[in-house]
């Protein structure tokens, strides 16, 4: 039989071992103890984060993929009726129809899939995730560069980096530090209507395509040179700017000018 540490590595599990960090993440995930009415936890593990989340939610569904951890979780929360320990893969869960939040110390190797699940769930209000620090920084523009996924989803979702968690606060300790990533669905999207969403996606994907050798050259393949040049001036962008250096707000101005 594999030892616990070996199993943890196989499942990309790094259990949160610092109580203060767990409390901090729980406060960020559910700052108002009365909200959200429904909270889903990704990867409950040994329950380190589940416990403070339970105190700050009215209904908590704690998902755990490792069947050997489930009995201990269920025993630990047997007298906490609003906590439901779900044995299985979070990614196989059907998103609730009612508004809900997501929180969790996610396996680094499955971060992208979990984020995609959250983004595609219509009822999601927010997600507070412990991820690999590099991933969190990349998605939130902390390096001074923005990713395609962040820009594409920006009109509907805000991405923020809420802090850094040292790797030695986990067991077993991962090779890198973690970041606290916050994805929040906007109460009202910055762009409305199917046509605006379609032109936004077309513009951003063209810009990130690299066709033409620069952002400006890429956009000129679909828009007249004069309009692109005028849009760059309106967005206060240098003609030689790299596509990853363009903040989402500048993309919004480009879209406004090029689709007017």
XYZ file of N, CA and C in Angstrom:
780
model
N 0.847 -1.197 0.000
C 0.000 0.000 0.000
C 0.882 1.248 0.000
N 0.479 2.248 -0.801
C 1.264 3.480 -0.870
C 1.174 4.235 0.442
N 2.276 4.832 0.844
C 2.262 5.633 2.052
C 1.508 6.939 1.804
N 1.006 7.612 2.885
C 0.222 8.834 2.709
C 0.923 9.886 1.869
N 2.245 10.084 2.096
C 2.961 11.095 1.325
C 2.997 10.739 -0.149
N 3.160 9.445 -0.459
C 3.161 9.021 -1.851
C 1.800 9.248 -2.495
N 0.728 8.934 -1.749
C -0.618 9.155 -2.280
C -0.851 10.645 -2.521
N -0.389 11.470 -1.593
C -0.576 12.916 -1.735
C 0.095 13.429 -2.994
N 1.283 12.931 -3.267
C 1.991 13.382 -4.465
C 1.293 12.893 -5.718
N 0.763 11.662 -5.688
C 0.074 11.121 -6.846
C -1.154 11.953 -7.187
N -1.891 12.383 -6.172
C -3.101 13.170 -6.381
C -2.827 14.671 -6.384
N -1.564 15.049 -6.364
C -1.171 16.464 -6.329
C -1.762 17.151 -5.108
N -1.666 16.468 -3.962
C -2.223 16.995 -2.723
C -1.126 17.612 -1.860
N -1.347 18.833 -1.466
C -0.492 19.501 -0.494
C -1.423 20.103 0.548
N -1.546 19.427 1.679
C -2.540 19.792 2.677
C -2.116 21.046 3.434
N -3.057 21.956 3.604
C -2.804 23.167 4.371
C -2.608 22.791 5.837
N -1.472 23.206 6.388
C -1.116 22.782 7.750
C -1.018 23.942 8.720
N -1.413 25.125 8.292
C -1.306 26.312 9.144
C -2.700 26.845 9.433
N -3.087 26.817 10.707
C -4.448 27.206 11.091
C -4.729 28.675 10.787
N -3.758 29.543 11.039
C -3.971 30.970 10.790
C -4.223 31.236 9.310
N -3.499 30.531 8.447
C -3.714 30.692 7.006
C -5.095 30.208 6.610
N -5.521 29.083 7.179
C -6.853 28.558 6.881
C -7.929 29.553 7.290
N -7.782 30.155 8.458
C -8.746 31.150 8.921
C -8.762 32.361 7.990
N -7.581 32.777 7.556
C -7.474 33.942 6.670
C -8.161 33.673 5.339
N -7.904 32.510 4.753
C -8.516 32.168 3.469
C -10.033 32.071 3.616
N -10.500 31.500 4.729
C -11.939 31.382 4.957
C -12.593 32.754 5.060
N -11.932 33.700 5.723
C -12.490 35.060 5.832
C -12.565 35.723 4.462
N -11.577 35.474 3.617
C -11.603 36.050 2.272
C -12.700 35.410 1.429
N -12.890 34.108 1.615
C -13.894 33.395 0.828
C -15.308 33.749 1.253
N -15.506 33.984 2.548
C -16.843 34.286 3.073
C -16.742 35.387 4.115
N -16.528 36.623 3.682
C -16.362 37.726 4.638
C -17.619 38.004 5.459
N -18.771 37.719 4.886
C -20.036 37.884 5.598
C -20.516 36.498 6.015
N -20.626 36.255 7.287
C -20.988 34.924 7.777
C -22.364 34.469 7.285
N -23.206 35.375 6.871
C -24.541 34.998 6.401
C -24.534 34.688 4.912
N -23.459 35.006 4.229
C -23.353 34.751 2.807
C -22.003 34.086 2.528
N -21.893 33.222 1.546
C -22.957 32.845 0.618
C -23.878 31.796 1.230
N -25.107 31.684 0.708
C -25.994 30.645 1.232
C -25.483 29.245 0.922
N -24.729 29.108 -0.181
C -24.177 27.808 -0.565
C -22.706 27.982 -0.937
N -21.847 27.190 -0.306
C -20.413 27.247 -0.557
C -19.927 25.853 -0.915
N -19.172 25.756 -2.002
C -18.577 24.496 -2.429
C -17.077 24.554 -2.181
N -16.552 23.534 -1.500
C -15.114 23.467 -1.265
C -14.492 22.431 -2.189
N -13.415 22.825 -2.848
C -12.682 21.923 -3.731
C -11.563 21.265 -2.936
N -11.558 19.951 -2.864
C -10.468 19.238 -2.208
C -10.397 19.488 -0.725
N -11.321 18.907 0.025
C -11.368 19.151 1.467
C -10.163 18.576 2.194
N -9.548 17.534 1.649
C -8.353 16.961 2.270
C -8.613 16.444 3.664
N -7.888 16.982 4.628
C -8.077 16.560 6.023
C -8.973 17.521 6.804
N -9.576 18.474 6.106
C -10.549 19.359 6.744
C -9.989 20.627 7.353
N -8.716 20.937 7.091
C -8.104 22.124 7.693
C -8.825 23.407 7.286
N -9.203 23.504 6.017
C -9.929 24.685 5.545
C -11.439 24.497 5.708
N -11.886 23.257 5.684
C -13.318 22.972 5.821
C -13.866 23.524 7.130
N -13.098 23.367 8.190
C -13.577 23.787 9.512
C -13.875 25.280 9.590
N -12.947 26.168 9.218
C -13.294 27.598 9.263
C -14.344 27.986 8.216
N -14.365 27.295 7.085
C -15.405 27.576 6.094
C -16.784 27.224 6.647
N -16.854 26.130 7.413
C -18.132 25.703 7.987
C -18.693 26.759 8.928
N -17.817 27.444 9.641
C -18.269 28.469 10.574
C -18.751 29.732 9.860
N -18.447 29.845 8.575
C -18.763 31.075 7.850
C -19.749 30.829 6.701
N -20.453 29.708 6.725
C -21.394 29.413 5.654
C -22.650 28.778 6.218
N -23.726 28.907 5.476
C -24.987 28.304 5.897
C -25.141 26.881 5.366
N -24.509 26.598 4.225
C -24.496 25.246 3.662
C -23.176 25.050 2.932
N -22.466 24.005 3.300
C -21.146 23.749 2.739
C -21.104 22.334 2.171
N -20.738 22.233 0.891
C -20.514 20.944 0.254
C -19.001 20.789 0.063
N -18.418 19.872 0.803
C -16.965 19.676 0.781
C -16.645 18.457 -0.075
N -16.007 18.684 -1.220
C -15.682 17.604 -2.149
C -14.281 17.061 -1.866
N -14.164 15.744 -1.844
C -12.860 15.104 -1.658
C -12.755 13.893 -2.578
N -11.725 13.885 -3.420
C -11.564 12.844 -4.425
C -10.902 11.584 -3.875
N -10.150 11.723 -2.788
C -9.438 10.580 -2.207
C -10.379 9.824 -1.268
N -10.805 8.609 -1.637
C -11.786 7.887 -0.800
C -11.253 7.544 0.581
N -9.948 7.510 0.757
C -9.388 7.174 2.063
C -9.499 8.323 3.061
N -9.756 9.521 2.562
C -9.905 10.675 3.453
C -11.352 10.946 3.831
N -12.272 10.411 3.049
C -13.690 10.722 3.252
C -14.218 10.264 4.609
N -13.939 9.034 5.081
C -14.481 8.631 6.390
C -14.053 9.558 7.524
N -12.795 9.982 7.514
C -12.334 10.895 8.555
C -13.044 12.232 8.499
N -13.280 12.739 7.287
C -13.998 14.004 7.138
C -15.430 13.882 7.651
N -16.081 12.795 7.285
C -17.475 12.612 7.706
C -17.578 12.453 9.222
N -16.607 11.790 9.813
C -16.617 11.651 11.271
C -16.383 13.011 11.932
N -15.473 13.794 11.352
C -15.128 15.081 11.933
C -16.312 16.036 11.922
N -17.147 15.962 10.864
C -18.255 16.911 10.733
C -19.613 16.241 10.906
N -19.619 15.119 11.608
C -20.867 14.372 11.818
C -21.895 15.192 12.583
N -21.435 16.059 13.462
C -22.348 16.868 14.266
C -22.503 18.284 13.715
N -22.128 18.453 12.465
C -22.288 19.755 11.801
C -23.213 19.537 10.614
N -24.526 19.619 10.825
C -25.482 19.189 9.796
C -25.446 19.977 8.501
N -24.946 21.212 8.525
C -24.937 21.974 7.276
C -23.707 21.693 6.429
N -22.820 20.811 6.896
C -21.647 20.405 6.119
C -21.919 19.033 5.498
N -21.821 18.968 4.182
C -22.051 17.719 3.457
C -20.744 17.310 2.778
N -20.155 16.235 3.230
C -18.914 15.737 2.633
C -19.275 14.889 1.419
N -18.792 15.277 0.262
C -19.118 14.600 -0.990
C -17.895 13.831 -1.462
N -18.037 12.530 -1.581
C -16.941 11.686 -2.062
C -16.944 11.695 -3.585
N -15.899 12.239 -4.170
C -15.846 12.258 -5.628
C -15.087 13.459 -6.152
N -14.996 13.491 -7.455
C -14.249 14.528 -8.158
C -15.109 15.784 -8.300
N -14.614 16.883 -7.796
C -15.334 18.156 -7.910
C -15.668 18.474 -9.359
N -14.764 18.154 -10.272
C -14.969 18.493 -11.675
C -16.131 17.732 -12.301
N -16.548 16.643 -11.670
C -17.685 15.870 -12.175
C -19.009 16.387 -11.630
N -18.950 17.350 -10.731
C -20.174 17.873 -10.114
C -20.915 18.784 -11.086
N -22.233 18.726 -11.016
C -23.055 19.634 -11.808
C -23.193 20.944 -11.046
N -22.886 22.072 -11.675
C -22.984 23.356 -10.958
C -24.399 23.597 -10.445
N -24.539 24.081 -9.224
C -25.872 24.398 -8.688
C -26.566 25.467 -9.534
N -27.872 25.422 -9.544
C -28.635 26.421 -10.293
C -28.774 27.726 -9.516
N -28.720 27.618 -8.208
C -28.823 28.806 -7.367
C -27.443 29.434 -7.198
N -27.354 30.708 -6.786
C -26.045 31.347 -6.585
C -25.208 30.598 -5.559
N -23.925 30.484 -5.846
C -23.021 29.764 -4.950
C -21.608 30.306 -5.100
N -20.789 30.012 -4.092
C -19.372 30.374 -4.110
C -18.529 29.104 -4.078
N -17.283 29.252 -4.470
C -16.328 28.146 -4.440
C -15.101 28.596 -3.658
N -14.555 27.692 -2.871
C -13.304 27.958 -2.160
C -12.530 26.655 -2.090
N -11.215 26.772 -1.925
C -10.466 25.542 -1.753
C -8.973 25.695 -1.973
N -8.269 24.733 -1.433
C -6.840 24.563 -1.657
C -6.723 23.556 -2.787
N -6.613 24.056 -4.012
C -6.772 23.183 -5.175
C -5.455 22.487 -5.523
N -5.544 21.257 -6.024
C -4.330 20.585 -6.513
C -3.717 21.404 -7.646
N -2.438 21.698 -7.539
C -1.799 22.554 -8.542
C -1.964 21.998 -9.946
N -1.901 20.684 -10.100
C -1.957 20.076 -11.432
C -3.347 20.171 -12.059
N -4.362 20.503 -11.258
C -5.732 20.551 -11.778
C -6.316 21.969 -11.735
N -5.464 22.940 -11.475
C -5.948 24.309 -11.314
C -6.689 24.810 -12.542
N -6.114 24.622 -13.728
C -6.727 25.155 -14.943
C -8.112 24.571 -15.160
N -8.276 23.279 -14.931
C -9.587 22.643 -15.128
C -10.607 23.157 -14.113
N -10.165 23.359 -12.869
C -11.075 23.853 -11.835
C -11.493 25.295 -12.138
N -10.558 26.107 -12.585
C -10.887 27.486 -12.947
C -11.869 27.505 -14.119
N -11.642 26.654 -15.128
C -12.568 26.586 -16.257
C -13.972 26.186 -15.799
N -14.044 25.245 -14.859
C -15.340 24.823 -14.318
C -16.040 26.016 -13.677
N -15.307 26.773 -12.898
C -15.889 27.937 -12.217
C -16.369 28.981 -13.217
N -15.565 29.262 -14.223
C -15.918 30.297 -15.188
C -17.159 29.931 -15.995
N -17.373 28.641 -16.210
C -18.496 28.210 -17.037
C -19.777 27.992 -16.242
N -19.717 28.128 -14.917
C -20.893 27.905 -14.074
C -21.718 29.185 -13.976
N -22.931 29.214 -14.528
C -23.729 30.459 -14.529
C -24.060 30.979 -13.132
N -24.197 30.081 -12.149
C -24.593 30.507 -10.817
C -23.451 30.943 -9.924
N -22.211 30.798 -10.382
C -21.066 31.162 -9.546
C -21.035 32.661 -9.286
N -20.872 33.033 -8.035
C -20.702 34.451 -7.698
C -19.235 34.798 -7.508
N -18.459 33.867 -6.926
C -17.037 34.121 -6.702
C -16.330 32.815 -6.371
N -15.023 32.818 -6.572
C -14.185 31.668 -6.223
C -12.912 32.187 -5.573
N -12.561 31.620 -4.437
C -11.343 31.978 -3.711
C -10.499 30.721 -3.622
N -9.388 30.706 -4.354
C -8.628 29.475 -4.541
C -7.161 29.656 -4.167
N -6.648 28.686 -3.430
C -5.201 28.602 -3.204
C -4.608 27.862 -4.383
N -3.811 28.558 -5.180
C -3.219 27.982 -6.377
C -1.698 28.185 -6.336
N -1.033 27.613 -7.302
C 0.387 27.893 -7.453
C 0.560 29.401 -7.641
N 1.526 29.994 -6.944
C 1.689 31.440 -6.980
C 1.888 31.947 -8.401
N 2.676 31.261 -9.185
C 2.929 31.703 -10.555
C 1.634 31.783 -11.354
N 0.756 30.799 -11.169
C -0.522 30.817 -11.883
C -1.337 32.038 -11.472
N -1.437 32.287 -10.167
C -2.223 33.416 -9.680
C -1.657 34.747 -10.185
N -0.347 34.875 -10.182
C 0.267 36.118 -10.653
C 0.041 36.312 -12.151
N 0.146 35.219 -12.901
C -0.037 35.298 -14.349
C -1.455 35.715 -14.704
N -2.428 35.170 -14.004
C -3.825 35.445 -14.335
C -4.289 36.830 -13.878
N -3.612 37.417 -12.918
C -4.069 38.696 -12.363
C -3.232 39.888 -12.818
N -2.317 39.667 -13.732
C -1.500 40.766 -14.238
C -0.414 41.217 -13.289
N -0.089 40.392 -12.302
C 0.886 40.799 -11.291
C 2.298 40.887 -11.846
N 2.552 40.237 -12.959
C 3.861 40.333 -13.610
C 3.947 41.541 -14.545
N 2.849 42.306 -14.618
C 2.807 43.392 -15.593
C 2.390 42.904 -16.961
N 1.944 41.655 -17.025
C 1.470 41.063 -18.271
C 0.132 40.373 -17.993
N -0.699 40.307 -19.015
C -2.038 39.741 -18.887
C -2.189 38.562 -19.829
N -2.900 37.541 -19.365
C -3.080 36.343 -20.180
C -4.340 36.447 -21.033
N -4.396 35.617 -22.065
C -5.559 35.583 -22.946
C -6.830 35.260 -22.161
N -6.774 34.263 -21.276
C -7.960 33.873 -20.526
C -8.485 35.026 -19.677
N -7.596 35.746 -19.018
C -8.022 36.853 -18.164
C -8.710 37.936 -18.975
N -8.101 38.317 -20.098
C -8.679 39.385 -20.916
C -10.016 38.946 -21.516
N -10.083 37.711 -21.990
C -11.323 37.212 -22.580
C -12.484 37.275 -21.592
N -12.210 36.925 -20.345
C -13.284 36.828 -19.355
C -13.476 38.115 -18.551
N -12.661 39.111 -18.767
C -12.696 40.321 -17.954
C -14.047 41.045 -17.955
N -14.751 41.128 -19.064
C -16.049 41.821 -19.011
C -17.045 41.161 -18.061
N -16.841 39.892 -17.758
C -17.778 39.184 -16.874
C -17.175 38.858 -15.515
N -15.843 38.695 -15.443
C -15.195 38.286 -14.201
C -14.000 39.183 -13.878
N -13.878 39.520 -12.615
C -12.708 40.255 -12.126
C -11.737 39.261 -11.489
N -10.449 39.412 -11.806
C -9.401 38.545 -11.271
C -8.516 39.352 -10.334
N -8.264 38.825 -9.116
C -7.405 39.533 -8.168
C -6.497 38.550 -7.428
N -5.307 39.012 -7.111
C -4.386 38.271 -6.262
C -4.497 38.856 -4.862
N -4.916 38.026 -3.901
C -5.184 38.521 -2.552
C -4.067 38.232 -1.556
N -3.027 37.541 -1.976
C -1.942 37.279 -1.038
C -1.092 36.097 -1.457
N -0.050 35.908 -0.707
C 0.929 34.842 -0.956
C 0.997 33.954 0.283
N 1.092 32.642 0.065
C 1.201 31.681 1.161
C 2.464 30.853 0.949
N 3.377 30.909 1.937
C 4.642 30.190 1.822
C 4.447 28.688 1.720
N 5.303 28.053 0.981
C 5.161 26.615 0.718
C 5.290 25.774 1.984
N 5.969 26.267 2.999
C 6.166 25.486 4.217
C 4.921 25.465 5.102
N 3.854 26.121 4.674
C 2.595 26.043 5.405
C 1.727 24.877 4.913
N 2.296 24.051 4.050
C 1.601 22.884 3.516
C 2.381 21.619 3.870
N 1.646 20.491 3.921
C 2.264 19.187 4.130
C 1.691 18.205 3.120
N 2.549 17.538 2.339
C 3.970 17.825 2.193
C 4.164 19.192 1.527
N 5.300 19.795 1.772
C 5.562 21.124 1.227
C 5.768 21.038 -0.280
N 5.038 21.826 -1.068
C 5.286 21.853 -2.509
C 6.612 22.547 -2.812
N 6.995 22.547 -4.046
C 8.266 23.157 -4.430
C 8.184 24.673 -4.524
N 6.966 25.198 -4.622
C 6.790 26.643 -4.800
C 5.732 27.153 -3.838
N 5.705 28.467 -3.653
C 4.691 29.093 -2.819
C 3.335 29.083 -3.525
N 2.311 29.367 -2.747
C 0.950 29.446 -3.275
C 0.482 30.898 -3.285
N -0.541 31.156 -4.073
C -1.174 32.463 -4.106
C -2.661 32.311 -3.838
N -3.274 33.337 -3.290
C -4.716 33.330 -3.063
C -5.362 34.074 -4.229
N -6.004 33.309 -5.084
C -6.614 33.854 -6.296
C -8.109 34.063 -6.065
N -8.585 35.223 -6.425
C -10.006 35.549 -6.276
C -10.583 35.853 -7.657
N -11.600 35.093 -8.043
C -12.336 35.332 -9.289
C -13.752 35.704 -8.898
N -14.198 36.880 -9.297
C -15.511 37.356 -8.887
C -16.345 37.732 -10.102
N -17.530 37.155 -10.166
C -18.444 37.504 -11.247
C -19.009 38.895 -10.995
N -18.977 39.723 -12.001
C -19.464 41.093 -11.848
C -20.998 41.099 -11.721
N -21.540 41.958 -10.852
C -23.007 42.045 -10.736
C -23.660 42.395 -12.072
N -22.981 43.237 -12.844
C -23.447 43.581 -14.188
C -22.245 43.508 -15.120
N -22.331 42.763 -16.214
C -21.185 42.645 -17.122
C -20.820 43.981 -17.753
N -19.559 44.122 -18.072
C -19.093 45.363 -18.688
C -19.535 45.464 -20.142
N -19.836 44.330 -20.759
C -20.367 44.293 -22.118
C -21.654 43.482 -22.088
N -22.680 43.980 -22.741
C -23.955 43.279 -22.757
C -24.355 42.944 -24.186
N -25.070 41.852 -24.321
C -25.566 41.458 -25.640
C -24.643 40.472 -26.322
N -25.239 39.581 -27.085
C -24.473 38.546 -27.772
C -23.507 39.137 -28.793
N -23.931 40.189 -29.474
C -23.077 40.794 -30.502
C -21.813 41.384 -29.874
N -21.950 42.085 -28.749
C -20.783 42.666 -28.078
C -19.846 41.584 -27.564
N -20.406 40.507 -27.010
C -19.560 39.418 -26.531
C -18.806 38.762 -27.677
N -19.465 38.637 -28.817
C -18.829 38.007 -29.973
C -17.703 38.885 -30.530
N -17.960 40.187 -30.682
C -16.918 41.066 -31.218
C -15.750 41.191 -30.234
N -16.049 41.124 -28.925
C -14.986 41.153 -27.924
C -14.078 39.932 -28.070
N -14.669 38.758 -28.137
C -13.885 37.533 -28.267
C -13.072 37.547 -29.559
N -13.681 37.998 -30.651
C -12.970 38.051 -31.933
C -11.771 38.980 -31.847
N -11.969 40.145 -31.226
C -10.893 41.132 -31.130
C -9.741 40.609 -30.279
N -10.056 40.079 -29.109
C -9.011 39.623 -28.197
C -8.265 38.424 -28.772
N -8.979 37.482 -29.334
C -8.317 36.305 -29.897
C -7.443 36.682 -31.083
N -7.882 37.621 -31.901
C -7.055 38.093 -33.005
C -5.802 38.770 -32.464
N -5.969 39.592 -31.448
C -4.821 40.296 -30.880
C -3.782 39.355 -30.312
N -4.230 38.275 -29.669
C -3.306 37.317 -29.073
C -2.805 36.270 -30.074
N -3.278 36.334 -31.303
C -2.899 35.318 -32.282
C -1.448 35.429 -32.724
N -0.881 36.644 -32.618
C 0.490 36.837 -33.071
C 0.605 37.029 -34.563
N -0.503 36.955 -35.281
C -0.478 37.137 -36.729
C -0.117 38.578 -37.049
N 0.891 38.763 -37.839
C 1.326 40.103 -38.193
C 2.554 40.560 -37.444
N 2.861 39.887 -36.335
C 4.085 40.188 -35.617
C 3.938 41.166 -34.469
N 2.826 41.880 -34.368
C 2.590 42.800 -33.262
C 1.090 42.927 -33.063
N 0.676 43.455 -31.929
C -0.747 43.634 -31.676
C -1.355 44.563 -32.714
N -0.679 45.661 -32.974
C -1.216 46.617 -33.934
C -1.360 45.991 -35.317
N -0.351 45.239 -35.736
C -0.407 44.588 -37.047
C -1.491 43.520 -37.091
N -1.667 42.812 -35.988
C -2.710 41.787 -35.949
C -4.088 42.403 -36.125
N -4.354 43.493 -35.410
C -5.668 44.125 -35.491
C -5.915 44.754 -36.853
N -4.859 45.161 -37.540
C -5.017 45.740 -38.880
C -5.466 44.711 -39.906
N -5.367 43.447 -39.580
C -5.831 42.417 -40.512
C -7.356 42.354 -40.566
N -8.013 42.901 -39.565
C -9.480 42.882 -39.539
C -10.098 44.272 -39.534
N -9.259 45.305 -39.313
C -9.777 46.667 -39.219
C -8.882 47.597 -40.031
N -9.460 48.673 -40.592
C -8.649 49.617 -41.363
C -7.518 50.203 -40.513
N -6.396 50.466 -41.180
C -5.220 50.998 -40.504
C -5.549 52.264 -39.728
N -6.289 53.166 -40.322
C -6.580 54.439 -39.655
C -7.388 54.225 -38.373
N -8.331 53.299 -38.423
C -9.147 53.057 -37.228
C -8.319 52.416 -36.122
N -7.431 51.502 -36.496
C -6.570 50.869 -35.491
C -5.653 51.909 -34.862
N -5.056 52.758 -35.705
C -4.155 53.785 -35.183
C -4.910 54.741 -34.252
N -6.130 55.110 -34.631
C -6.927 56.006 -33.795
C -7.321 55.320 -32.488
N -7.623 54.025 -32.562
C -7.984 53.282 -31.353
C -6.800 53.200 -30.405
N -5.605 53.006 -30.935
C -4.405 52.963 -30.086
C -4.192 54.309 -29.396
N -4.417 55.384 -30.120
C -4.254 56.696 -29.494
C -5.301 56.900 -28.405
N -6.527 56.500 -28.662
C -7.593 56.667 -27.674
C -7.319 55.841 -26.419
N -6.723 54.657 -26.627
C -6.413 53.790 -25.494
C -5.068 54.119 -24.860
N -4.375 55.132 -25.409
C -3.068 55.550 -24.917
C -2.070 54.387 -24.916
N -2.011 53.718 -26.050
C -1.107 52.582 -26.227
C -0.014 52.936 -27.216
N 1.191 52.532 -26.891
C 2.312 52.708 -27.804
C 2.147 51.745 -28.972
N 2.443 52.154 -30.200
C 2.281 51.258 -31.354
C 3.069 49.954 -31.226
N 4.167 49.976 -30.499
C 4.972 48.774 -30.374
C 4.675 47.948 -29.136
N 3.575 48.241 -28.435
C 3.274 47.532 -27.200
C 3.075 46.035 -27.463
N 3.564 45.205 -26.548
C 3.358 43.763 -26.647
C 1.948 43.429 -26.187
N 1.357 42.427 -26.792
C -0.035 42.113 -26.513
C -0.270 41.806 -25.034
N 0.658 41.114 -24.398
C 0.481 40.763 -22.994
C 0.579 41.942 -22.050
N 1.097 43.061 -22.527
C 1.259 44.243 -21.687
C 0.013 45.135 -21.668
N -0.976 44.784 -22.461
C -2.178 45.610 -22.559
C -3.161 45.181 -21.479
N -3.445 46.069 -20.538
C -4.359 45.782 -19.442
C -5.786 45.651 -19.975
N -6.631 44.902 -19.280
C -8.005 44.713 -19.746
C -8.765 46.018 -19.995
N -8.523 47.032 -19.168
C -9.226 48.299 -19.362
C -8.862 48.933 -20.701
N -7.595 48.762 -21.122
C -7.186 49.297 -22.428
C -7.830 48.502 -23.559
N -7.985 47.191 -23.362
C -8.689 46.371 -24.341
C -10.132 46.853 -24.505
N -10.757 47.216 -23.405
C -12.127 47.708 -23.487
C -12.211 48.980 -24.334
N -11.211 49.840 -24.197
C -11.214 51.067 -25.010
C -10.969 50.734 -26.478
N -10.068 49.793 -26.748
C -9.845 49.362 -28.128
C -11.141 48.821 -28.731
N -11.831 48.006 -27.962
C -13.080 47.425 -28.455
C -14.111 48.510 -28.709
N -14.175 49.474 -27.816
C -15.142 50.571 -27.991
C -14.863 51.328 -29.278
N -13.589 51.605 -29.536
C -13.235 52.392 -30.720
C -13.405 51.601 -32.010
N -13.078 50.323 -31.972
C -13.069 49.523 -33.219
C -14.437 48.958 -33.561
N -15.386 49.000 -32.621
C -16.717 48.494 -32.908
C -17.766 49.591 -32.901
N -17.319 50.823 -32.789
C -18.274 51.946 -32.750
C -19.057 52.018 -34.067
